[in-house]
Tab-separated table of C-alpha atoms in Angstrom:
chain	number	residue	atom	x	y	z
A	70	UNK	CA	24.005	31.201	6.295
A	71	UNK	CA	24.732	32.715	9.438
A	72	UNK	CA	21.724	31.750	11.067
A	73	UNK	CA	22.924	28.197	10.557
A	74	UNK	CA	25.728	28.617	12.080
A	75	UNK	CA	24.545	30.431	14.648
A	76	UNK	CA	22.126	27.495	14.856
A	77	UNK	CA	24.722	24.768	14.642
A	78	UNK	CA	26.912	26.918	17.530
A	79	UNK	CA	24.125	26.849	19.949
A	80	UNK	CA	23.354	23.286	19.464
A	81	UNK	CA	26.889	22.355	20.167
A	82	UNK	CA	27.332	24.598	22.943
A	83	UNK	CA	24.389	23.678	24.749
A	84	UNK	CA	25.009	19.681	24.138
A	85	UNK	CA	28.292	19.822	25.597
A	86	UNK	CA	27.226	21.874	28.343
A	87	UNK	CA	25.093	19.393	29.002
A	88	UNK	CA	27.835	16.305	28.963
A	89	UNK	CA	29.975	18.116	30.531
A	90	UNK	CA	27.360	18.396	33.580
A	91	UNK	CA	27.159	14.954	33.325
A	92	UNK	CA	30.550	13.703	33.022
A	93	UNK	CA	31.090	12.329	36.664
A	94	UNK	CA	27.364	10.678	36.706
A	95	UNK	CA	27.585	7.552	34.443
A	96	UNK	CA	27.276	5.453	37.129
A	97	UNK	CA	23.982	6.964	37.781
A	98	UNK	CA	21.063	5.375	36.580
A	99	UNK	CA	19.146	7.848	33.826
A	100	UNK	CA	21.613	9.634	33.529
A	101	UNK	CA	21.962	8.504	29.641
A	102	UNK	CA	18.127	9.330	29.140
A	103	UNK	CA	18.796	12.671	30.330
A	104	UNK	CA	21.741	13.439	28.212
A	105	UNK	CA	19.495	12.409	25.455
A	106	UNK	CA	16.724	14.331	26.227
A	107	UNK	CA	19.520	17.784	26.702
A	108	UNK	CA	20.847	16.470	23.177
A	109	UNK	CA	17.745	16.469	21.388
A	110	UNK	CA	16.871	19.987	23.470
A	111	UNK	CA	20.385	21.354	22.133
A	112	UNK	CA	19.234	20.097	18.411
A	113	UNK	CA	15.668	21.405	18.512
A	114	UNK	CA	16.775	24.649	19.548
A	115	UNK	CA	19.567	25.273	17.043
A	116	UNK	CA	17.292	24.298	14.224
A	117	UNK	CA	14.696	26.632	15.531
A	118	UNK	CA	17.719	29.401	15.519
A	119	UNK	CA	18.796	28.202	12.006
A	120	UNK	CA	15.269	28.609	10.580
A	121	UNK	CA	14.172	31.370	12.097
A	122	UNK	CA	15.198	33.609	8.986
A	123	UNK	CA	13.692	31.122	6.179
A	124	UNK	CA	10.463	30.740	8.279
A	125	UNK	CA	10.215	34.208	8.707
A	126	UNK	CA	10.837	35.322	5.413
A	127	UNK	CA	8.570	32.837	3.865
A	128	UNK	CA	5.701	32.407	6.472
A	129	UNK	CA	5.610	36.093	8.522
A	130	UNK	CA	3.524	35.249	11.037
A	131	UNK	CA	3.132	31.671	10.762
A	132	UNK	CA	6.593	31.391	11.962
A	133	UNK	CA	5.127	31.412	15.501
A	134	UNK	CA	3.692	28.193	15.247
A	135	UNK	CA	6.221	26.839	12.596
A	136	UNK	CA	8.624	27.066	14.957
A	137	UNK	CA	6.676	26.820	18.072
A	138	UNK	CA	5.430	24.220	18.556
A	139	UNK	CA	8.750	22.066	18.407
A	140	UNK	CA	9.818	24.898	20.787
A	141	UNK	CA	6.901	23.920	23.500
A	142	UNK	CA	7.514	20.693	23.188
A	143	UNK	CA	10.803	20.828	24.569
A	144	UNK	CA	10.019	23.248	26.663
A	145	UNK	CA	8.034	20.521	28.249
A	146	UNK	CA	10.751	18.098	28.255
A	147	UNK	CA	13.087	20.449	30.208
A	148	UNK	CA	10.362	21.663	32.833
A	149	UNK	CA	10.068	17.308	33.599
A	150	UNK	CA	13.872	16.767	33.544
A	151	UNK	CA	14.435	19.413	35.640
A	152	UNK	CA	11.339	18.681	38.186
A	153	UNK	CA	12.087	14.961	37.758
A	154	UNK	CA	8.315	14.641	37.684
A	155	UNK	CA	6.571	11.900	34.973
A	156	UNK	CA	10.072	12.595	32.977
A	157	UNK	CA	9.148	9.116	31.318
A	158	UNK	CA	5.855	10.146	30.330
A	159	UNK	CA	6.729	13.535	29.165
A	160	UNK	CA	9.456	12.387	26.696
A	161	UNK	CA	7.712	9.333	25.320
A	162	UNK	CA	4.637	11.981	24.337
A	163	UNK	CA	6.846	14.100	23.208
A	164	UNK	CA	8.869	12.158	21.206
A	165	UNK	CA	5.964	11.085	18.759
A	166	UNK	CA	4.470	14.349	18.831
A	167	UNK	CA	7.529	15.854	17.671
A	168	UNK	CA	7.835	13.366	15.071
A	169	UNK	CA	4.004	14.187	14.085
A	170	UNK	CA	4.592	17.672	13.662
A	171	UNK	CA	7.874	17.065	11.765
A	172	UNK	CA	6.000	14.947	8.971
A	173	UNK	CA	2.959	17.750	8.690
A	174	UNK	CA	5.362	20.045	7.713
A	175	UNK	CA	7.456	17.246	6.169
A	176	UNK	CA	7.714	19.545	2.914
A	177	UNK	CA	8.671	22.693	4.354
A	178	UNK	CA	10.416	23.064	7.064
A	179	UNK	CA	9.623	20.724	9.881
A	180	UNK	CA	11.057	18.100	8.677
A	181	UNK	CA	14.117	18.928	10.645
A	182	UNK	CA	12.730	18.623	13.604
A	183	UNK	CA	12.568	14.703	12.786
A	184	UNK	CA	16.170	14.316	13.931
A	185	UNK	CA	15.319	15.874	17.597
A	186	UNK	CA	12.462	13.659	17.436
A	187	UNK	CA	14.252	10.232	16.699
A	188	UNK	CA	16.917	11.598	19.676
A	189	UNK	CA	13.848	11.763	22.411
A	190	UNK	CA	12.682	8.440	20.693
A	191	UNK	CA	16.242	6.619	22.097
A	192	UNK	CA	15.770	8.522	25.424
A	193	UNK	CA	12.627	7.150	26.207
A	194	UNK	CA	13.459	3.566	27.173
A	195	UNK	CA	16.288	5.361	28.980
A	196	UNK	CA	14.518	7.374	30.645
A	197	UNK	CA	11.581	4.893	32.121
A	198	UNK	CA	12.798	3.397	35.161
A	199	UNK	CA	11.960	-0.447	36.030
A	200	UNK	CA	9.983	-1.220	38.977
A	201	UNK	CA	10.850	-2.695	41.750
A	202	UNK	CA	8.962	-5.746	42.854
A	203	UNK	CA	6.739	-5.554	45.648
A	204	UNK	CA	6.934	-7.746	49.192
A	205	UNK	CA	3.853	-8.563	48.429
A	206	UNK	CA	3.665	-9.442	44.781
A	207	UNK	CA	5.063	-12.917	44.473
């Protein structure tokens, strides 16, 4: 019980942190794809917090890649956001391979990490830019 709220705590902490940062920025283009993306961070990691104790009790060991591999996965959408490098790419792999891994361990566990999943699913077509036509591509 207190891991879930410890869980729920951090998520909420760290998503408005992250609006917060972005309160002035509306205007900017992205900027909802990258609230998203700190969102579904935010989520991922209190659910990783929250069932830390079940997965270790249960699993021992196991937890490391019960729990990590949501936890890389992120991990991988932060290191783009905060690069800005292939951010598009990055979140619309990671978005299904979150999913993935939330419906292998759809029975246990994982299937939390669906709802982080879905959040990186909206951020995606937020978070791919348009481009710009060309001078010379009439």
């Amino acid at each position: 019980m207190i891991a879930t709220i410890a869980g729920a705590c951090l998520a909420l902490f760290l998503t408005a942190a992250a609006l917060v940062r972005l309160r002035g920025r509306w205007a900017v283009p992205g900027t909802t794809g990258r609230a998203l993306r700190w969102v579904a961070v935010a989520v991922a990691l209190g659910i990783a917090v929250a069932l830390f104790p079940v997965v270790w009790s249960d699993g021992g060991s196991a937890t490391a890649y019960v729990l990590g591999v949501p936890l890389v996965v992120v991990a991988a959408v932060v290191v783009a956001d905060l690069t800005g490098r292939a951010v598009g790419v990055v979140t619309a792999v990671a978005a299904p391979a979150l999913l993935a891994w939330a419906l292998v361990l759809g029975l246990g566990p994982g299937v939390y990490f669906a709802l982080p999943a879905l959040i990186l699913g909206l951020a995606v077509p937020a978070s791919v830019r348009p481009r710009h036509p060309t001078a010379s591509g009439a």
